[in-house]
Short mmCIF file of C-alpha atoms in Angstrom, two decimals:
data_model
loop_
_atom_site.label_atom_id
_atom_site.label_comp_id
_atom_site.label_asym_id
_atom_site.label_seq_id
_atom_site.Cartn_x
_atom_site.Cartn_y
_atom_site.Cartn_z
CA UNK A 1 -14.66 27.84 -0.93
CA UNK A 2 -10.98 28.19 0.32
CA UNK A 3 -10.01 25.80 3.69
CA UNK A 4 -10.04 28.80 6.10
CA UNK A 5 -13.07 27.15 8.22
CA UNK A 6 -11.91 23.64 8.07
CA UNK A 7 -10.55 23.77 12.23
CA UNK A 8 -13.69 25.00 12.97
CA UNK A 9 -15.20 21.63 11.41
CA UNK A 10 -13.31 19.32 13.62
CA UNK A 11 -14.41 17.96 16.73
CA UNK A 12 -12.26 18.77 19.86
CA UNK A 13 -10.45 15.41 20.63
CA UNK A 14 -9.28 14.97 24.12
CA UNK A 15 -7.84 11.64 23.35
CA UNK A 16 -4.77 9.45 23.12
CA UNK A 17 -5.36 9.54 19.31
CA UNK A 18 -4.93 13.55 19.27
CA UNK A 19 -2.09 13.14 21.82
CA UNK A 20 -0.27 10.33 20.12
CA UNK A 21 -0.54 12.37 16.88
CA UNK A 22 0.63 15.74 18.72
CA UNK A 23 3.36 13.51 20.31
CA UNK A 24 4.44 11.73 17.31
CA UNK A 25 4.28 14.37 14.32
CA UNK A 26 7.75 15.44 14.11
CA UNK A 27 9.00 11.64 14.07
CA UNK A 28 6.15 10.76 11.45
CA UNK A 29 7.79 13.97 9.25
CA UNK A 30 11.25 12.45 10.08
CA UNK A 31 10.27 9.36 9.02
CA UNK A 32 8.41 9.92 5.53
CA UNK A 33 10.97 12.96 4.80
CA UNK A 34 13.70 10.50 4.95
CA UNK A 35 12.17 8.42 2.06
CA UNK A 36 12.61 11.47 0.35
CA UNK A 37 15.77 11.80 0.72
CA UNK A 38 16.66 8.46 -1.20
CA UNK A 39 14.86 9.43 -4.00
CA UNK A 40 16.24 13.37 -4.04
CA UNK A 41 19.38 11.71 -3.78
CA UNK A 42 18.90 9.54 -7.20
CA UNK A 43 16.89 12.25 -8.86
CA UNK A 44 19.91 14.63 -9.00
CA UNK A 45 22.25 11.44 -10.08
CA UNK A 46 22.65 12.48 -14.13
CA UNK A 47 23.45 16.13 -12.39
CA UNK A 48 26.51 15.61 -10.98
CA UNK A 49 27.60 12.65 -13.76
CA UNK A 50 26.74 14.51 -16.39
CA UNK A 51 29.86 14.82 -18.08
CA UNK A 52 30.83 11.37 -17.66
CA UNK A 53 27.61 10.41 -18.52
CA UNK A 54 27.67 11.83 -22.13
CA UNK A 55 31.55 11.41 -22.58
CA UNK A 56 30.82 7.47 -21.76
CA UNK A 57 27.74 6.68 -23.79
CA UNK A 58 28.24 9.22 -25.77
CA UNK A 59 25.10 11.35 -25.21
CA UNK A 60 23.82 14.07 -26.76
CA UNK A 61 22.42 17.18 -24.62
CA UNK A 62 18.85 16.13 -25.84
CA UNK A 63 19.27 12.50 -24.72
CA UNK A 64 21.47 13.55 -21.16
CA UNK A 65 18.21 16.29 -20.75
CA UNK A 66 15.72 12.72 -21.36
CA UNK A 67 17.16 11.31 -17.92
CA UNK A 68 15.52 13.99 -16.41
CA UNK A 69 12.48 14.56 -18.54
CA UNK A 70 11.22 10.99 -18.83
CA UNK A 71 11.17 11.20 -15.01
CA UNK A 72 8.29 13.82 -14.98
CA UNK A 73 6.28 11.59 -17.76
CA UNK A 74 4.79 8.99 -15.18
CA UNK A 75 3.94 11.90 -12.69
CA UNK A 76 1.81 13.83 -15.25
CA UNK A 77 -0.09 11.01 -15.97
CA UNK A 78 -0.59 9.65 -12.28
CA UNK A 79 -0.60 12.55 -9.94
CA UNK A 80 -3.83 14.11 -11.02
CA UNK A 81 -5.68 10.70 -9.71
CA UNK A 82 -3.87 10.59 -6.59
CA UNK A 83 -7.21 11.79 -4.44
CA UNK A 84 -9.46 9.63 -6.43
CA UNK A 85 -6.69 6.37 -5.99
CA UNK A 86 -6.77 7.40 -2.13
CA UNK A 87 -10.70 6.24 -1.95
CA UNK A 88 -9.49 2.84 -2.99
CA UNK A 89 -6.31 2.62 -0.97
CA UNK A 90 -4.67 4.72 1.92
CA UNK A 91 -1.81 7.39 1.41
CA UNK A 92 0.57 5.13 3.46
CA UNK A 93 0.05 2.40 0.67
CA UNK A 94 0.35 4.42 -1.51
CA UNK A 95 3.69 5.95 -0.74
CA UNK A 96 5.12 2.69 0.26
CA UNK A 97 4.16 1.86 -3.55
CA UNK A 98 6.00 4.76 -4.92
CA UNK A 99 9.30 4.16 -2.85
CA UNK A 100 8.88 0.51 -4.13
CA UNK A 101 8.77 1.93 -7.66
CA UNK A 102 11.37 4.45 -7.47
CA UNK A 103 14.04 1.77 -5.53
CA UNK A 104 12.99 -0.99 -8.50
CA UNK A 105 13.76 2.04 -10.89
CA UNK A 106 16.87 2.81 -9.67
CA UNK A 107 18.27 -0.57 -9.91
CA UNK A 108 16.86 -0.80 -13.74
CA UNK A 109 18.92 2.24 -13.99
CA UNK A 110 22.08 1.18 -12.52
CA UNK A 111 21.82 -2.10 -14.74
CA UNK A 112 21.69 -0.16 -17.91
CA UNK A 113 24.77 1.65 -17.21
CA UNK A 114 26.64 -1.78 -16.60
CA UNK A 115 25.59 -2.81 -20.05
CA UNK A 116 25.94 0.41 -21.65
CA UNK A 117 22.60 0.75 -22.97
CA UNK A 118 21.19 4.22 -23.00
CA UNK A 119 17.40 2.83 -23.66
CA UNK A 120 17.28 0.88 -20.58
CA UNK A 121 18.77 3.46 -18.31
CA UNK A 122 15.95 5.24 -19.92
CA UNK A 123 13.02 3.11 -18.78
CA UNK A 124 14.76 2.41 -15.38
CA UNK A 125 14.14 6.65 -15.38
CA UNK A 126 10.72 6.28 -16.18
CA UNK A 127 10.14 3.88 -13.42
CA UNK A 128 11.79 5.72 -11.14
CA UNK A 129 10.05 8.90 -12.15
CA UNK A 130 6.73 7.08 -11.89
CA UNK A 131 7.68 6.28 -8.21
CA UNK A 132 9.37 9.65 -7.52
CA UNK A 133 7.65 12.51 -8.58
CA UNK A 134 4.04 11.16 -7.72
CA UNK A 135 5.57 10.49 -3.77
CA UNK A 136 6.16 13.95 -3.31
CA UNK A 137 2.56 14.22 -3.84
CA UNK A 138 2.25 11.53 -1.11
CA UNK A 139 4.18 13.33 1.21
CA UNK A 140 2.36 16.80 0.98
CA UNK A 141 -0.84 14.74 1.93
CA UNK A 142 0.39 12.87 4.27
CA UNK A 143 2.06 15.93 6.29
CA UNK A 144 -1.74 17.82 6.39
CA UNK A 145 -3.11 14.57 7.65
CA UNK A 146 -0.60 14.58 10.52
CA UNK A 147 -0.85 18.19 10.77
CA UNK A 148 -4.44 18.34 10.21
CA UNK A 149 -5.82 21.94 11.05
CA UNK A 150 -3.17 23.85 10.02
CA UNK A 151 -1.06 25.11 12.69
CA UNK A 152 2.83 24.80 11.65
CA UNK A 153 2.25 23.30 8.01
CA UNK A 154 4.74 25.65 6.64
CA UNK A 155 7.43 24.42 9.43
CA UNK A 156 6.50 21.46 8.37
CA UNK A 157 6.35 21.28 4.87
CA UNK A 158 9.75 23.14 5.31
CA UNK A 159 11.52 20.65 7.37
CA UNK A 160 10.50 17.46 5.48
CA UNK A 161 12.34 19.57 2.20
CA UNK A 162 15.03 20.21 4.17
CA UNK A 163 15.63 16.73 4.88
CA UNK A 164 15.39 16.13 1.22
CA UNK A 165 17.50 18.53 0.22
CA UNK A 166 20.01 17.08 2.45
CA UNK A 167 19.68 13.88 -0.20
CA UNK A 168 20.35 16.41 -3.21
CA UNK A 169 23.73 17.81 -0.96
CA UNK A 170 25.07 14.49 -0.04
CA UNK A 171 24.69 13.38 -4.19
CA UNK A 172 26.72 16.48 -5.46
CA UNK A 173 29.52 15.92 -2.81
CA UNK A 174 29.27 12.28 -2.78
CA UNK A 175 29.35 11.26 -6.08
CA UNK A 176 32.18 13.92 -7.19
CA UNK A 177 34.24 12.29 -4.19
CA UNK A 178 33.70 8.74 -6.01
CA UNK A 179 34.50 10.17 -9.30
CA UNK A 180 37.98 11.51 -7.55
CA UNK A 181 38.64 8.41 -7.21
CA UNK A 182 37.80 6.99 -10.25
CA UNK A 183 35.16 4.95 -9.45
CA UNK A 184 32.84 3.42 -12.48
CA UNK A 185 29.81 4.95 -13.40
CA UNK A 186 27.85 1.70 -12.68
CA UNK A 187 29.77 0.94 -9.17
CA UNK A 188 28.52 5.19 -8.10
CA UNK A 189 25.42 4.46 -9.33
CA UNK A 190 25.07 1.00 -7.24
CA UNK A 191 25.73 3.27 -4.23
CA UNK A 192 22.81 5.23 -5.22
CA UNK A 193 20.77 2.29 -5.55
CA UNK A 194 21.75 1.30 -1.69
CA UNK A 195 20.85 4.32 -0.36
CA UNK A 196 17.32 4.33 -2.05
CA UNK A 197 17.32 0.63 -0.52
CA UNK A 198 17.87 2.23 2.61
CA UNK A 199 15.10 5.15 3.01
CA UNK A 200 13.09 2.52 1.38
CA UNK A 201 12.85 0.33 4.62
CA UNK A 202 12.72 3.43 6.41
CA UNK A 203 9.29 3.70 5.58
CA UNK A 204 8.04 0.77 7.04
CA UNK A 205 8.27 2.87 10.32
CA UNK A 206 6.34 5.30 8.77
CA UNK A 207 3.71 2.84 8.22
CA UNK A 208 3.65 1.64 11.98
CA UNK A 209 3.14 5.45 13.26
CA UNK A 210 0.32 6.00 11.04
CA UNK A 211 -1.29 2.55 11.79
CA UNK A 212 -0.77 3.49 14.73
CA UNK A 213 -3.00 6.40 14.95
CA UNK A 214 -5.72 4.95 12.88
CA UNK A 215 -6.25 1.85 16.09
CA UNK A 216 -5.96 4.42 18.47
CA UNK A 217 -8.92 6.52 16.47
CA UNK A 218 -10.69 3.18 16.16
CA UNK A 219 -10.72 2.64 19.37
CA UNK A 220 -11.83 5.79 20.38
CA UNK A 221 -14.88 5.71 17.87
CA UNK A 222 -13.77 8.44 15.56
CA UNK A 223 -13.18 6.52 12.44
CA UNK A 224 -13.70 9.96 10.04
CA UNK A 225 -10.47 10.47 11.09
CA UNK A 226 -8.74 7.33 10.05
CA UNK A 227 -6.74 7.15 6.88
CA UNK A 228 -9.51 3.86 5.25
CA UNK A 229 -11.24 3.97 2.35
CA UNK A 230 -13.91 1.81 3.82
CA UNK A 231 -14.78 4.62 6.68
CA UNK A 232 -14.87 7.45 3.59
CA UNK A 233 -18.98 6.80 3.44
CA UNK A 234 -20.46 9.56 1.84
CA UNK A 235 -17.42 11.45 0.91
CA UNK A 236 -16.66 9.59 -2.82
CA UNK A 237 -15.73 12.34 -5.06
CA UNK A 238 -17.35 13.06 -8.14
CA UNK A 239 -16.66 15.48 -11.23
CA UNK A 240 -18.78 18.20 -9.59
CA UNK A 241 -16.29 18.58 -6.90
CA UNK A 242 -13.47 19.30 -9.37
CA UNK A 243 -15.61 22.83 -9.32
CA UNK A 244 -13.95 23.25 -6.10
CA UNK A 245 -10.88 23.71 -7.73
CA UNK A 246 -10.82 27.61 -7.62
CA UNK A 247 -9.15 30.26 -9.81
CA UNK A 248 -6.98 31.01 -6.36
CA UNK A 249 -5.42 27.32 -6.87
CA UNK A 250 -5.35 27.94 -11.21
CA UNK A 251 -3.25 30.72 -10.62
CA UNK A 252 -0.79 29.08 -7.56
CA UNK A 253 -0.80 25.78 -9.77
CA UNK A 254 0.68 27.92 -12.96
CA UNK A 255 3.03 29.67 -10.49
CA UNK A 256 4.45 26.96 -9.11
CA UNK A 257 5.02 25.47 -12.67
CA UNK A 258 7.30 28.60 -13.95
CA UNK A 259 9.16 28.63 -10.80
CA UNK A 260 9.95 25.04 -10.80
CA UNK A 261 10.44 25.41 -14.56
CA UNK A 262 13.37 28.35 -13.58
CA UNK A 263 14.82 26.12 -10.72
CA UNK A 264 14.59 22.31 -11.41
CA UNK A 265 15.74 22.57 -15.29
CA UNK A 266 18.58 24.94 -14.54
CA UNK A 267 20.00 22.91 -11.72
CA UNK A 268 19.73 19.60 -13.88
CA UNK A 269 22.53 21.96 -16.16
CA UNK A 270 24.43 24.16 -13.43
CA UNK A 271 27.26 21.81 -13.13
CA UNK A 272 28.29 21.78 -16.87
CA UNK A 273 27.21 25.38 -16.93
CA UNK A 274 29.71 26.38 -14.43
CA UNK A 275 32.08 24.15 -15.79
CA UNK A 276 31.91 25.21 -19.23
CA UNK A 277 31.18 29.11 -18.80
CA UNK A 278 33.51 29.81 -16.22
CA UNK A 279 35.93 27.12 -16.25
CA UNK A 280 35.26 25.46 -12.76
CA UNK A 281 36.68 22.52 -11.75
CA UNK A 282 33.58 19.71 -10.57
CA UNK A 283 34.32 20.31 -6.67
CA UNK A 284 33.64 24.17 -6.46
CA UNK A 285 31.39 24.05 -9.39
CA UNK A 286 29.17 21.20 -7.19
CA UNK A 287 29.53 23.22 -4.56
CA UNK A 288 28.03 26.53 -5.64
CA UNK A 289 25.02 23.76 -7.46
CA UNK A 290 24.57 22.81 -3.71
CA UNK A 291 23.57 26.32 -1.80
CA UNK A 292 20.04 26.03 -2.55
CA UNK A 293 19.82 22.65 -0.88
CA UNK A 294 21.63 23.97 1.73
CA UNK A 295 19.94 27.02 2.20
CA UNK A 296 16.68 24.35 2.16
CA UNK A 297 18.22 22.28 4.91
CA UNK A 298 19.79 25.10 7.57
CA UNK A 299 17.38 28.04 7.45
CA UNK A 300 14.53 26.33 5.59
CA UNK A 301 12.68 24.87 9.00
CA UNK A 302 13.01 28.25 10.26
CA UNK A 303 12.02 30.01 7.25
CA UNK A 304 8.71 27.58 7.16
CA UNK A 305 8.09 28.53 11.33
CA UNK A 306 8.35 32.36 9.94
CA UNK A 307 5.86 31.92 7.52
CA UNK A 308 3.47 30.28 9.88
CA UNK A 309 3.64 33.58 12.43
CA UNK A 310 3.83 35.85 9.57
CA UNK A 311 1.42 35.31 7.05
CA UNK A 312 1.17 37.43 4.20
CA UNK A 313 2.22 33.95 2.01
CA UNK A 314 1.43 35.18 -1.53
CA UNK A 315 3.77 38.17 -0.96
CA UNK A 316 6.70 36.48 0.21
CA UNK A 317 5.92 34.16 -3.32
CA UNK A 318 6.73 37.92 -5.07
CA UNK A 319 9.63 38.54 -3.01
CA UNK A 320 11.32 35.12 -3.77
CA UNK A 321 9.90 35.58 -7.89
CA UNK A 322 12.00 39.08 -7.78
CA UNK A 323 14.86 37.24 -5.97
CA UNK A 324 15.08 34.55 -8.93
CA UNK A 325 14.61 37.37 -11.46
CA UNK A 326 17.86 38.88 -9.53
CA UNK A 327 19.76 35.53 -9.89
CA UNK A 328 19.58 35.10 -13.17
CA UNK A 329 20.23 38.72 -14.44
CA UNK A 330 23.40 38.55 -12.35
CA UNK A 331 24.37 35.30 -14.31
CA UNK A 332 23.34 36.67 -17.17
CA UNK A 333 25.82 40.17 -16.87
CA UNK A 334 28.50 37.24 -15.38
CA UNK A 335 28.49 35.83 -18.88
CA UNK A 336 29.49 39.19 -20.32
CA UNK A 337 31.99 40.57 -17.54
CA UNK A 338 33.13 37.58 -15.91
CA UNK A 339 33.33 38.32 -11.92
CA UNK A 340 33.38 35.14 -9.43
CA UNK A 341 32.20 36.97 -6.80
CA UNK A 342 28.71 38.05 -8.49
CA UNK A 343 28.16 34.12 -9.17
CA UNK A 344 28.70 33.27 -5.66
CA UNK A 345 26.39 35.48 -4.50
CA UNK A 346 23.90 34.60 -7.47
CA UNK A 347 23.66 30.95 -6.11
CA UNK A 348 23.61 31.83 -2.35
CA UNK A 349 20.81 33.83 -3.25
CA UNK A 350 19.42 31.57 -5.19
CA UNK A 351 19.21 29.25 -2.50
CA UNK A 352 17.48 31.82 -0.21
CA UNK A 353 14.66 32.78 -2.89
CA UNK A 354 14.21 28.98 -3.20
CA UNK A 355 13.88 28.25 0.61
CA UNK A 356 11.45 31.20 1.01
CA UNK A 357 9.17 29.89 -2.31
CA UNK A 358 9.26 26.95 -0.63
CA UNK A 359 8.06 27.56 2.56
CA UNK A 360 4.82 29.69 1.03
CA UNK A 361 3.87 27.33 -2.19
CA UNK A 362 3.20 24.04 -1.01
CA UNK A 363 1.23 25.49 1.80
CA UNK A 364 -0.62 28.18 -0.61
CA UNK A 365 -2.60 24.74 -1.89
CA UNK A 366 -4.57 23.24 0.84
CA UNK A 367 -5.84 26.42 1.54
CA UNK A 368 -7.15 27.61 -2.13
CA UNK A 369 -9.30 24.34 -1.90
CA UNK A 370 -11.86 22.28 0.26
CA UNK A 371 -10.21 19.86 2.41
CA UNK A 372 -11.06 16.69 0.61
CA UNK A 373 -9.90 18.21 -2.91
CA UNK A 374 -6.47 18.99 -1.27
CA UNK A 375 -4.73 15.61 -2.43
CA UNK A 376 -6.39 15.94 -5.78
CA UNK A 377 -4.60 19.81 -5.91
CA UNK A 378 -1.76 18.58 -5.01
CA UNK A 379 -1.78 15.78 -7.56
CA UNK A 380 -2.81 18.28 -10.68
CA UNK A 381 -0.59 20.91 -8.95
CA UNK A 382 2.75 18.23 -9.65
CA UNK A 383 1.23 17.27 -12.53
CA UNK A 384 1.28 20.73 -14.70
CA UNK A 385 4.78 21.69 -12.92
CA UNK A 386 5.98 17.93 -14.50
CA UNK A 387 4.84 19.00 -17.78
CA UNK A 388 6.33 22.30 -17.77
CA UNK A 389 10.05 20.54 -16.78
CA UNK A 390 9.46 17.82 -19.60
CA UNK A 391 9.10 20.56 -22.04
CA UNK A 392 11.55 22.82 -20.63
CA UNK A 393 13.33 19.97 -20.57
CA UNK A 394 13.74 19.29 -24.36
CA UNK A 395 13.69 22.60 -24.80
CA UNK A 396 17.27 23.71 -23.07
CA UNK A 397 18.47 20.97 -24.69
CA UNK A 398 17.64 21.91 -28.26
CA UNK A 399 18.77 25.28 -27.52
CA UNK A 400 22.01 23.66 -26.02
CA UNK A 401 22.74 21.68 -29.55
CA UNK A 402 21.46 24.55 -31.66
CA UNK A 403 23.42 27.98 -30.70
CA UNK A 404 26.45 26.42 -29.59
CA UNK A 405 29.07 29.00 -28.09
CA UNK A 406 26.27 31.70 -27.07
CA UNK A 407 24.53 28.32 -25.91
CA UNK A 408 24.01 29.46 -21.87
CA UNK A 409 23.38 33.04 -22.60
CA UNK A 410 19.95 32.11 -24.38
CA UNK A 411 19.57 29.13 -21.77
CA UNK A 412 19.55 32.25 -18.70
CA UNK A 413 17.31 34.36 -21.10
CA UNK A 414 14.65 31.60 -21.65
CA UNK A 415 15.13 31.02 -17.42
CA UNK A 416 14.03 34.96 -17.13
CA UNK A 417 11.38 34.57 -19.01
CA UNK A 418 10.14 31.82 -17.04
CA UNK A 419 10.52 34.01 -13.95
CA UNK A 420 8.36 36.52 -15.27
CA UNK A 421 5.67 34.38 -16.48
CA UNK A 422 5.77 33.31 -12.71
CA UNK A 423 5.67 36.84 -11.30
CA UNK A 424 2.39 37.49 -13.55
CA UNK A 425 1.10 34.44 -11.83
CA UNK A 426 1.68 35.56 -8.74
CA UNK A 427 -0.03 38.88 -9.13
CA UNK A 428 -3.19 36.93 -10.16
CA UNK A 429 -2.59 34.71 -6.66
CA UNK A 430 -2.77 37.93 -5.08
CA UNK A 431 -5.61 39.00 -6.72
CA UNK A 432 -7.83 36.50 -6.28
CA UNK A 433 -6.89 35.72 -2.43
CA UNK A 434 -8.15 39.95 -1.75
CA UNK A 435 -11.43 38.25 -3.34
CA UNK A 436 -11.27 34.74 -1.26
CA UNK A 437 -11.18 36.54 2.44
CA UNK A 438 -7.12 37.15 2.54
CA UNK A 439 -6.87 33.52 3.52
CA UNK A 440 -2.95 33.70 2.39
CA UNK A 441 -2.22 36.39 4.37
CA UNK A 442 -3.45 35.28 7.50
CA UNK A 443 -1.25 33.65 9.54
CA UNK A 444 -1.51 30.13 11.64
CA UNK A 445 -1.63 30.65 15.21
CA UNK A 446 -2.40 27.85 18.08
CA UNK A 447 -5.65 28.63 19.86
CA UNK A 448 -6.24 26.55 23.42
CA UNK A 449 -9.93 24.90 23.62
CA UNK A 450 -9.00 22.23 25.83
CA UNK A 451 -5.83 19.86 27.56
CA UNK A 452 -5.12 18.84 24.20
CA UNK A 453 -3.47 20.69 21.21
CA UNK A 454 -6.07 22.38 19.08
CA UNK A 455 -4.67 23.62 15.54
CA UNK A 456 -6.90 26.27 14.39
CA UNK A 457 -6.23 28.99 11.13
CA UNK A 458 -6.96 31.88 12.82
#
């Protein structure tokens, strides 16, 4: 059954634990979204450097597209076990693992490129990836445990992406500023490996917050609520629980993986695209790449606290699925009558349908499933959406090296084809949530039971 009852299952808390974690929340988001940052910062990297990267070791657009698809290779394999790993360990170990991976990966990556060798800056991508992709998985659990029963996840989840995003704006100004000033490509990518240093120890006071609330919960005898293995009794999950997946989350899962497949694989080529289509130089063509992290980082919180008061989540997924649909048809008549203005707008609004998607999706999940399947969700959820931008992936690049001067104009088609694949999907999600009690188009309200902050779904 979907997660609309799960408030109702808590006890009412009027405790330092439930105060601490109503006090402390925002700074615990802060704190975790900020690891996130380092690693959207490196993960956009080969976006930016692209050029250099293929002029200097001489890559083609199949091995430059690699950098990016080896990345998602270690998340399809891991992130479906994420809620079983989490009855062995807790998610703050977890994460702290991941950032540990990502940072090592990083560095393997920045030593490749001071020896020139394409196949180790390939594995020092696969390490990051394994690191990377699976900690956004992390995160999304670790922001429903701190915002446990409900009430402003979609603020939430919002803000901790707009503090990513703010990783994926300071990489396209950043690095173009270092390449202005002719900078190496290992001494840029050395910077990047000090800023991943840097969110990496930021996590540590992640770690004491959530530590934190677990002694104050021990203390207070309500140990269900702690993030330890060793407290889970009774609660192991088995194969039989998988059934709890429903066709709700099937049908979010497959949305999610067209959209991302429309909007993470044609950022990883907008800067050459602009570039090369409309002759752009690299500062206005990274700054155009950088409205959807933008629009992510200024309206995104608010877009997320909108969601929460409005409801209706699966159709503002449809409005942001036409919006895309919109984007690319606008780049695609662009191609044929060139007009700046129409590719502005395209990527402002591109930004906008992104910051909307992502204020809905991520919180779609939680509530399709029971509440202990939500990290396992989550997990398959990144998973499928890794596998879809591995293919895609290889795909753009073969039809990159294959059609040659009519190259982007069957790059936007396959893009609008993804879209629409995503809008059937999202149909379906409507569909099934008429059948499942409207739980997606409820909103999340804050009901008073006592002195303390009570989150209910309403």
């Amino acid at each position: 059954m979907a997660n609309q009852d799960y408030a109702d299952s808590q006890p009412l808390l009027s405790s330092l634990a439930e105060k601490f974690r109503g006090s402390y929340r925002w700074m615990t988001i802060f704190a975790v979204s900020l690891t996130q940052f380092g690693i959207y910062y490196v993960m956009d990297n080969p976006e930016v450097l692209e050029n250099e990267l293929r002029s200097t070791y001489k890559l083609s657009n199949v091995q430059y597209n690699a950098f990016y698809g080896f990345v998602s290779i270690p998340n399809i394999i891991l992130s479906p076990f994420v809620g079983a790993i989490n009855k062995f360990t807790t998610l703050r170990n977890l994460l702290m693992f991941y950032i540990t991976l990502s940072t090592v990966g990083q560095l393997i990556f920045w030593y490749g490129s001071s020896i020139a060798s394409y196949d180790v800056m390939l594995w020092g991508r696969i390490v990051f990836g394994a690191g990377a992709s699976t900690s956004n998985c992390v995160v999304c659990s670790v922001i429903y445990r701190w915002f446990r029963n409900g009430y402003e996840l979609g603020m939430a989840n919002s803000v901790s992406l707009s503090i990513s995003r703010v990783g994926s704006l300071a990489n396209n100004y950043l690095n173009v500023i270092l390449l202005n000033q002719d900078m190496s490509l290992p001494s840029i990518l050395a910077i990047s490996f000090c800023i991943m240093a840097v969110c990496w120890v930021v996590g540590f006071y992640y770690l004491y917050l959530d530590r934190k609330l677990d002694n104050l919960y021990i203390r207070e005898g309500a140990a269900e609520h702690i993030d330890d293995p060793s407290q889970d009794q009774g609660q192991k999950m088995t194969w039989a629980d998988l059934k709890g997946l429903t066709p709700m989350w099937i049908a979010i899962a497959l949305y999610l993986t067209f959209i991302y497949i429309n909007y993470s694989n044609f950022l990883f080529i907008a800067n050459a695209f602009l570039q090369t289509q409309f002759g752009y130089d690299k500062i206005w063509a990274s700054t155009l790449v950088s409205f959807p992290a933008f629009c992510s980082m200024i309206v995104g919180p608010w877009s997320g606290r909108f969601v929460d008061s409005y409801g209706r989540k699966a159709q503002l997924l449809l409005y942001s699925s036409v919006a895309f649909l919109i984007v690319h048809s606008l780049l695609l008549f662009s191609m044929w009558v060139p007009n700046g203005v129409i590719v502005t707008f395209a990527f402002i609004l591109f930004g906008l349908a992104y910051t909307l998607f992502s204020s809905c999706a991520w919180v779609c999940i939680p509530l399709a499933v029971t509440e202990k399947l939500a990290p396992t969700a989550y997990g398959i959820t990144f998973a499928l959406q890794d596998v879809g931008i591995l293919i895609s992936s290889y795909m753009v690049g073969f039809i990159r090296d294959d059609t040659e001067d009519q190259a982007y104009t069957y790059v936007v088609v396959y893009f609008i084809g993804a879209v629409v694949c995503a809008i059937l999907a999202n149909f379906a999600i409507i569909h099934f949530d008429n059948r499942s009690g409207r739980v997606l188009f409820k909103p999340t309200i804050i009901k008073e039971k006592t002195d303390v902050d009570e989150y209910k779904i309403n």
